[in-house]
Tab-separated table of C-alpha atoms in Angstrom:
chain	number	residue	atom	x	y	z
Y	11	MET	CA	90.517	97.955	121.775
Y	12	SER	CA	88.927	101.057	120.062
Y	13	GLU	CA	86.364	100.704	117.373
Y	14	VAL	CA	84.288	103.421	115.525
Y	15	PRO	CA	81.294	101.615	114.076
Y	16	THR	CA	79.135	102.886	111.225
Y	17	THR	CA	76.281	104.820	112.592
Y	18	SER	CA	72.689	105.012	111.509
Y	19	TYR	CA	70.364	107.501	113.164
Y	20	VAL	CA	66.853	106.884	114.395
Y	21	LEU	CA	65.964	110.048	116.172
Y	22	PRO	CA	62.385	111.326	117.157
Y	23	LEU	CA	63.542	114.894	117.125
Y	24	THR	CA	66.734	116.390	115.923
Y	25	VAL	CA	68.122	119.107	113.651
Y	26	VAL	CA	69.471	118.174	110.206
Y	27	ARG	CA	71.650	120.124	107.911
Y	28	ARG	CA	71.805	118.853	104.360
Y	29	GLU	CA	73.910	120.145	101.448
Y	30	ARG	CA	72.229	120.409	98.009
Y	31	THR	CA	74.907	121.067	95.357
Y	32	LEU	CA	75.406	120.885	91.615
Y	33	PRO	CA	78.135	118.526	90.178
Y	34	GLN	CA	79.638	121.538	88.475
Y	35	PRO	CA	79.622	125.437	88.912
Y	36	GLY	CA	76.211	127.193	88.063
Y	37	ARG	CA	73.847	129.788	89.519
Y	38	VAL	CA	72.353	129.705	92.998
Y	39	LEU	CA	68.712	130.860	92.830
Y	40	VAL	CA	67.970	131.463	96.526
Y	41	ARG	CA	69.459	133.668	99.343
Y	42	GLN	CA	70.778	132.840	102.770
Y	43	GLY	CA	67.972	132.930	105.272
Y	44	GLN	CA	65.225	132.212	102.715
Y	45	GLN	CA	62.659	129.432	103.561
Y	46	VAL	CA	62.353	126.735	100.840
Y	47	ASN	CA	59.976	123.774	100.327
Y	48	ALA	CA	60.857	120.368	98.887
Y	49	ASN	CA	60.208	121.483	95.345
Y	50	THR	CA	61.870	124.978	95.418
Y	51	PRO	CA	64.600	125.285	92.839
Y	52	VAL	CA	67.775	126.234	94.622
Y	53	ALA	CA	70.358	126.252	91.827
Y	54	GLU	CA	70.773	125.563	88.179
Y	55	ALA	CA	73.437	124.739	85.674
Y	56	ASN	CA	73.874	123.636	82.084
Y	57	LEU	CA	75.090	120.130	82.705
Y	58	HIS	CA	74.817	118.737	79.171
Y	59	PRO	CA	75.950	121.449	76.783
Y	60	GLU	CA	76.148	120.742	72.970
Y	61	HIS	CA	78.786	122.114	70.740
Y	62	VAL	CA	78.769	122.939	66.993
Y	63	LEU	CA	81.884	123.231	64.916
Y	64	LEU	CA	81.309	125.662	62.079
Y	65	ASN	CA	83.709	125.549	59.080
Y	66	VAL	CA	83.053	129.150	58.032
Y	67	ALA	CA	85.917	129.173	55.447
Y	68	ALA	CA	84.450	126.223	53.523
Y	69	ALA	CA	80.912	127.639	53.793
Y	70	LEU	CA	82.053	130.911	52.213
Y	71	GLY	CA	84.346	129.217	49.668
Y	72	VAL	CA	87.480	131.113	50.781
Y	73	ASP	CA	90.723	130.107	52.598
Y	74	ALA	CA	90.989	130.241	56.311
Y	75	LYS	CA	93.094	133.433	56.411
Y	76	LYS	CA	90.571	135.342	54.402
Y	77	ALA	CA	87.565	133.913	56.438
Y	78	ALA	CA	89.347	134.944	59.667
Y	79	SER	CA	89.598	138.542	58.438
Y	80	TRP	CA	85.764	138.475	57.817
Y	81	MET	CA	84.869	137.245	61.276
Y	82	SER	CA	82.452	139.543	63.117
Y	83	CYS	CA	82.156	137.627	66.375
Y	84	GLU	CA	84.339	137.181	69.397
Y	85	VAL	CA	84.881	134.513	71.962
Y	86	GLY	CA	82.346	134.881	74.825
Y	87	GLU	CA	79.760	136.561	72.585
Y	88	ARG	CA	76.178	135.290	72.723
Y	89	LEU	CA	74.558	134.876	69.379
Y	90	MET	CA	70.961	134.441	68.329
Y	91	LYS	CA	70.018	132.123	65.372
Y	92	GLY	CA	70.507	134.161	62.298
Y	93	ASP	CA	73.091	136.547	63.609
Y	94	ALA	CA	76.107	137.142	61.333
Y	95	ILE	CA	79.273	135.238	62.174
Y	96	ALA	CA	81.378	136.314	59.222
Y	97	ALA	CA	80.729	138.582	56.186
Y	98	SER	CA	82.714	139.601	53.116
Y	99	PRO	CA	83.078	143.385	52.528
Y	100	LYS	CA	80.069	145.132	51.198
Y	101	GLY	CA	79.423	144.902	47.543
Y	102	LEU	CA	77.177	143.458	44.947
Y	103	PHE	CA	77.996	139.862	45.741
Y	104	ARG	CA	78.543	140.044	49.481
Y	105	LYS	CA	78.727	136.715	51.297
Y	106	VAL	CA	77.415	136.300	54.802
Y	107	PHE	CA	77.660	133.273	57.124
Y	108	ARG	CA	74.938	133.234	59.828
Y	109	SER	CA	74.612	131.349	63.218
Y	110	PRO	CA	72.461	128.219	62.714
Y	111	CYS	CA	71.218	128.315	66.392
Y	112	ASP	CA	71.274	130.285	69.602
Y	113	GLY	CA	74.490	129.914	71.528
Y	114	GLU	CA	77.854	131.270	72.819
Y	115	VAL	CA	81.138	131.533	70.911
Y	116	VAL	CA	83.720	129.497	72.707
Y	117	LEU	CA	86.502	129.343	69.969
Y	118	VAL	CA	87.385	131.387	66.927
Y	119	ARG	CA	90.489	130.118	65.036
Y	120	GLY	CA	91.386	130.411	61.376
Y	121	GLY	CA	88.197	129.823	59.455
Y	122	LEU	CA	86.587	127.792	62.243
Y	123	VAL	CA	84.112	128.787	64.923
Y	124	LEU	CA	83.041	126.582	67.857
Y	125	LEU	CA	79.651	127.415	69.165
Y	126	LYS	CA	78.113	126.084	72.365
Y	127	LYS	CA	74.345	125.707	71.726
Y	128	GLN	CA	72.070	127.109	74.250
Y	129	THR	CA	70.323	124.186	75.901
Y	130	GLU	CA	67.955	123.780	78.862
Y	131	ASP	CA	69.506	124.146	82.285
Y	132	THR	CA	69.281	121.454	84.765
Y	133	THR	CA	67.459	122.574	87.972
Y	134	LEU	CA	68.394	121.356	91.524
Y	135	GLN	CA	65.604	121.134	94.027
Y	136	ALA	CA	65.790	121.759	97.597
Y	137	VAL	CA	64.391	118.116	98.471
Y	138	TYR	CA	64.432	119.150	102.201
Y	139	PRO	CA	61.937	121.910	103.285
Y	140	GLY	CA	63.616	124.326	105.728
Y	141	ASP	CA	65.907	127.437	105.893
Y	142	VAL	CA	68.919	128.154	103.842
Y	143	VAL	CA	71.551	128.551	106.399
Y	144	ASP	CA	74.622	128.713	103.954
Y	145	ILE	CA	75.407	129.373	100.242
Y	146	ILE	CA	78.154	127.078	98.815
Y	147	GLY	CA	79.820	129.330	96.275
Y	148	ASN	CA	78.045	128.942	92.888
Y	149	ARG	CA	77.345	125.211	93.530
Y	150	GLY	CA	74.554	125.073	95.967
Y	151	VAL	CA	73.136	125.524	99.509
Y	152	VAL	CA	72.897	124.099	102.947
Y	153	ILE	CA	69.314	123.488	104.267
Y	154	GLU	CA	68.398	123.143	107.968
Y	155	ASN	CA	65.318	122.028	109.574
Y	156	THR	CA	63.944	120.185	112.711
Y	157	GLY	CA	62.184	116.900	112.663
Y	158	ALA	CA	62.439	112.989	112.976
Y	159	LEU	CA	64.973	111.002	111.164
Y	160	VAL	CA	65.214	107.338	110.120
Y	161	GLN	CA	68.203	106.147	108.265
Y	162	GLY	CA	68.466	103.028	106.096
Y	163	ARG	CA	71.048	100.779	104.550
Y	164	TRP	CA	70.337	100.913	100.842
Y	165	GLY	CA	68.453	103.325	98.435
Y	166	ASN	CA	67.906	103.324	94.731
Y	167	GLY	CA	69.123	106.897	94.278
Y	168	LYS	CA	65.832	108.838	93.912
Y	169	HIS	CA	64.013	111.171	96.249
Y	170	THR	CA	60.467	112.566	96.820
Y	171	PHE	CA	58.285	114.510	99.282
Y	172	GLY	CA	54.802	113.220	100.324
Y	173	VAL	CA	52.523	111.901	103.032
Y	174	LEU	CA	53.474	108.618	104.690
Y	175	ARG	CA	51.147	105.699	104.716
Y	176	VAL	CA	52.012	102.768	107.173
Y	177	MET	CA	51.028	99.356	105.834
Y	178	LEU	CA	52.555	97.010	108.355
Y	179	LYS	CA	51.263	96.157	111.744
Y	180	SER	CA	54.231	94.093	112.974
Y	181	ALA	CA	58.040	94.505	112.166
Y	182	ASP	CA	58.126	91.048	110.375
Y	183	GLU	CA	55.140	91.607	108.146
Y	184	GLU	CA	55.419	91.068	104.345
Y	185	ILE	CA	54.218	93.535	101.789
Y	186	THR	CA	52.446	91.754	98.972
Y	187	PRO	CA	50.997	92.674	95.559
Y	188	ASP	CA	47.413	92.223	96.624
Y	189	ARG	CA	47.855	95.104	99.069
Y	190	MET	CA	48.677	97.709	96.312
Y	191	ASP	CA	45.370	99.704	96.162
Y	192	ILE	CA	44.463	102.818	94.279
Y	193	ALA	CA	43.669	104.526	97.570
Y	194	LEU	CA	47.443	104.602	97.999
Y	195	ARG	CA	48.008	106.895	95.057
Y	196	GLY	CA	50.559	109.652	95.742
Y	197	ALA	CA	51.605	108.258	99.127
Y	198	VAL	CA	55.051	107.187	100.546
Y	199	LEU	CA	54.430	103.775	101.728
Y	200	VAL	CA	56.062	101.978	104.807
Y	201	GLY	CA	56.024	98.146	104.147
Y	202	GLY	CA	57.801	95.171	105.642
Y	203	ILE	CA	59.769	92.514	103.867
Y	204	CYS	CA	59.329	92.471	100.169
Y	205	ARG	CA	59.640	89.048	98.346
Y	206	ASN	CA	57.759	89.765	95.067
Y	207	PRO	CA	58.908	92.082	92.285
Y	208	GLU	CA	55.300	92.619	91.252
Y	209	VAL	CA	55.098	95.008	94.355
Y	210	PHE	CA	57.257	97.529	92.338
Y	211	THR	CA	55.292	97.086	89.082
Y	212	LEU	CA	51.870	97.751	90.789
Y	213	ALA	CA	53.198	100.485	92.981
Y	214	ALA	CA	54.321	102.326	89.784
Y	215	GLU	CA	51.005	101.863	88.157
Y	216	ILE	CA	49.014	103.350	91.014
Y	217	PRO	CA	51.355	105.405	91.267
Y	218	VAL	CA	52.806	105.783	94.740
Y	219	LYS	CA	55.557	108.283	95.601
Y	220	GLY	CA	58.019	106.055	97.275
Y	221	LEU	CA	58.446	102.793	99.250
Y	222	ILE	CA	60.208	102.298	102.679
Y	223	LEU	CA	60.829	98.579	103.181
Y	224	SER	CA	62.486	96.646	105.965
Y	225	SER	CA	64.292	94.398	103.550
Y	226	MET	CA	64.174	92.410	100.365
Y	227	PRO	CA	66.128	89.497	98.653
Y	228	VAL	CA	69.205	90.843	96.633
Y	229	SER	CA	67.485	89.360	93.532
Y	230	LEU	CA	64.950	92.265	93.646
Y	231	ARG	CA	67.735	94.937	93.523
Y	232	SER	CA	67.262	95.447	89.848
Y	233	ALA	CA	63.523	95.808	90.022
Y	234	ALA	CA	63.975	98.375	92.821
Y	235	ARG	CA	66.597	100.447	90.805
Y	236	LYS	CA	64.275	100.573	87.808
Y	237	ALA	CA	61.318	101.720	89.923
Y	238	PRO	CA	60.354	105.317	89.006
Y	239	PHE	CA	60.003	106.290	92.727
Y	240	PRO	CA	62.567	106.209	95.553
Y	241	VAL	CA	62.993	102.929	97.458
Y	242	MET	CA	64.780	102.615	100.730
Y	243	LEU	CA	65.692	99.374	102.698
Y	244	VAL	CA	65.786	100.068	106.337
Y	245	ASP	CA	67.630	96.812	107.285
Y	246	GLY	CA	69.295	95.807	104.017
Y	247	PHE	CA	69.146	92.860	101.758
Y	248	GLY	CA	67.729	89.447	102.988
Y	249	GLU	CA	64.427	88.735	104.791
Y	250	ILE	CA	65.053	90.880	107.863
Y	251	PRO	CA	62.235	92.139	110.010
Y	252	MET	CA	62.433	95.871	110.644
Y	253	ASN	CA	64.539	96.798	113.649
Y	254	SER	CA	62.590	97.922	116.646
Y	255	ALA	CA	63.899	101.417	116.849
Y	256	ALA	CA	62.920	102.308	113.226
Y	257	TYR	CA	59.574	100.287	113.432
Y	258	ASP	CA	58.487	102.237	116.603
Y	259	LEU	CA	59.176	105.563	114.901
Y	260	LEU	CA	57.703	104.820	111.381
Y	261	SER	CA	54.655	103.108	112.632
Y	262	THR	CA	53.637	106.000	114.732
Y	263	SER	CA	54.206	108.525	111.844
Y	264	ASP	CA	51.177	107.643	109.632
Y	265	GLU	CA	49.899	110.529	107.641
Y	266	ARG	CA	52.967	112.775	108.408
Y	267	ASP	CA	54.829	114.685	105.710
Y	268	VAL	CA	58.030	113.019	104.858
Y	269	VAL	CA	61.145	113.546	102.707
Y	270	LEU	CA	62.341	110.185	101.422
Y	271	HIS	CA	65.928	110.643	100.076
Y	272	ALA	CA	67.072	107.217	98.992
Y	273	ARG	CA	70.732	108.189	98.212
Y	274	PRO	CA	73.118	105.341	98.118
Y	275	PHE	CA	75.031	104.554	101.356
Y	276	ASP	CA	78.569	105.960	101.172
Y	277	PHE	CA	80.839	104.481	103.637
Y	278	TYR	CA	83.476	107.350	103.371
Y	279	THR	CA	81.126	110.331	103.677
Y	280	GLY	CA	78.570	108.777	106.011
Y	281	ASP	CA	75.761	109.618	103.614
Y	282	ARG	CA	72.800	107.177	103.906
Y	283	PRO	CA	69.388	106.801	102.455
Y	284	GLU	CA	66.862	108.393	104.895
Y	285	ALA	CA	63.263	109.362	105.692
Y	286	PHE	CA	63.061	112.820	107.375
Y	287	PHE	CA	59.759	114.193	108.885
Y	288	PRO	CA	59.951	118.009	109.036
Y	289	LEU	CA	58.384	119.565	112.163
Y	290	SER	CA	58.006	123.172	112.947
Y	291	GLY	CA	59.157	124.304	116.358
Y	292	ALA	CA	62.100	124.840	118.570
Y	293	GLY	CA	65.435	123.434	117.255
Y	294	GLN	CA	67.063	120.563	119.019
Y	295	ALA	CA	70.669	119.389	119.017
Y	296	MET	CA	72.396	118.190	115.937
Y	297	PRO	CA	72.777	114.386	115.552
Y	298	PRO	CA	75.909	113.341	117.605
Y	299	MET	CA	79.169	112.713	115.689
Y	300	PRO	CA	80.369	108.998	115.246
Y	301	ARG	CA	82.484	107.838	118.085
Y	302	GLU	CA	83.945	104.608	119.551
Y	303	LEU	CA	81.640	101.868	120.567
Y	304	ALA	CA	80.967	101.850	124.315
Y	305	VAL	CA	79.067	99.728	126.910
Y	306	GLU	CA	75.368	100.350	127.100
Y	307	ASP	CA	75.300	101.690	123.472
Y	308	LEU	CA	72.215	100.573	121.543
Y	309	VAL	CA	73.389	98.667	118.411
Y	310	TRP	CA	71.828	96.983	115.429
Y	311	VAL	CA	73.110	93.513	114.351
Y	312	CYS	CA	73.491	93.370	110.612
Y	313	SER	CA	74.348	89.664	110.187
Y	314	ALA	CA	73.006	86.099	110.686
Y	315	PRO	CA	71.934	84.474	112.764
Y	316	HIS	CA	70.275	87.680	114.265
Y	317	PRO	CA	69.909	90.098	111.456
Y	318	GLY	CA	67.990	93.156	112.358
Y	319	ALA	CA	68.058	92.480	116.101
Y	320	VAL	CA	68.565	95.476	118.421
Y	321	GLY	CA	70.161	95.337	121.819
Y	322	HIS	CA	72.745	96.991	124.177
Y	323	VAL	CA	76.430	96.350	124.449
Y	324	VAL	CA	77.275	94.799	127.846
Y	325	ARG	CA	80.969	94.136	127.114
Y	326	ILE	CA	83.697	94.854	124.617
Y	327	PHE	CA	86.293	92.124	124.567
Y	328	ALA	CA	89.849	93.127	124.971
Y	329	GLU	CA	91.076	90.372	122.537
Y	330	PRO	CA	89.755	88.929	119.368
Y	331	GLN	CA	87.119	86.188	119.775
Y	332	ASN	CA	86.698	82.835	117.949
Y	333	PHE	CA	83.807	82.454	115.655
Y	334	PRO	CA	82.499	79.566	113.532
Y	335	GLY	CA	84.645	78.803	110.449
Y	336	GLY	CA	87.915	79.541	112.270
Y	337	MET	CA	87.432	83.235	112.151
Y	338	ARG	CA	88.876	85.539	114.886
Y	339	ALA	CA	87.777	89.021	115.253
Y	340	PRO	CA	87.194	91.998	117.641
Y	341	ALA	CA	83.860	91.478	119.250
Y	342	ALA	CA	81.289	92.641	121.726
Y	343	GLN	CA	78.773	90.939	123.898
Y	344	VAL	CA	75.180	92.294	123.251
Y	345	ARG	CA	71.989	91.926	125.333
Y	346	LEU	CA	69.127	91.828	122.911
Y	347	LEU	CA	65.885	93.487	123.789
Y	348	ASP	CA	64.367	89.967	124.494
Y	349	GLY	CA	67.037	89.293	127.057
Y	350	GLN	CA	69.156	87.046	125.058
Y	351	GLN	CA	72.923	87.624	125.191
Y	352	ILE	CA	75.086	87.076	121.930
Y	353	THR	CA	78.610	87.679	121.005
Y	354	VAL	CA	79.061	89.552	117.620
Y	355	PRO	CA	81.990	90.755	115.691
Y	356	LEU	CA	82.290	94.484	115.843
Y	357	ALA	CA	82.275	94.722	112.150
Y	358	ASN	CA	78.661	93.325	112.192
Y	359	LEU	CA	77.317	95.862	114.606
Y	360	GLU	CA	75.931	99.390	113.760
Y	361	LEU	CA	75.396	101.974	116.344
Y	362	VAL	CA	71.792	103.289	116.609
Y	363	ARG	CA	71.448	106.858	117.916
C-alpha cells in the first residue's frame, strides 16, 4: 500500500530556495545574481491604492458635455496637487478645476474624473539572506542559500532575522514567565513547552525578536497570533516535548544567526514554518522531494499516546489495522529511539528528513 506522508525537514546542512513574491504585480528592485541580506527590499507595489471621484462638471457649474470639452488631462497622466484638470476658455471670468492631490488619472467620462491617489508603496523584504537566482516577472525573486533547516507544524505568520538564544536544557522543559529577562532583548529564543500566556506578554515587553517553542495548548493560539514577533511550534499543539531531531539541531545552534519564518503550514503547497541558519560555504544538495514511506525511514509520531516521539519504520502493513474505537486504517510499525515498538496509523506519521 503506497502512502506519501507529509514531510518536515530537519537538516544540518542543505540548500534552500525560497520565493519572495508580491500578491500583485509591482516592481522588482534587485537583479539576478545579486547578494541580499534579510532586510534588503527586493520588490515593491502599491497594494492599497485610494481613488477619488471628481465631479468636475458640478464644481465648474456647467453640464457634463461642456465640462468634457474643457478637460485638459488624459487617462494615464500623472498629476501633481494643483495641476489643472479642466478649464474654461481664456477670458475675464475663466474657471479652472485643479487636482486636489498627487495621483494618476484612471478614468475621464463626461464631467467626471477618477483619480488614483499617490500612496506609499508596500516593500517586500528578502527575509532570507543569500543570492538572487531568479526573477519572477514583476512579482518577486527566488533566493538561494546554504545552511541548516528546522521546520515546524504551526506559525503565526510573522518573520524575523536575529541571533538564536537556547533556553532549554532538555526536550521536555517548560518555558516560564520568570525566565523572561532583559538580557534576552533582540534575540530569537528557543523554549520548550509553553503553558502560560504571560510568556508572550513579557517577551513583547523585553522585546525579543521571536519564539521557537516545542508546543503549547491550543488555548494559547490567540495570544501567539497577537504577539508582535514570529512564533513557531516545532511539534504542534498540546504539551509535547520537542522531537529529538529538532532538539539536537536547535540546542547546538546557540548564538547562530537565524531566519525565523513562521508562515502557516499549507498542506497543498508543502510550505511550513521554519528556522533557517544561513552558512557560508560550499553548496549541498537540495532537500529531497516527498516520496512514499519506506522501511527504515525516520518518522515523527504526531498523535497520542506518543506525541512527538521519533523512530524508524520497521514494517508497513499490507492491510488496514484495527485501532481503539473501532477504527481501521493503513498503518506502520515503528521502533522508537528508546527501543519500544508501536503500531501507528500512517496518517499520524510525518517523515523527518
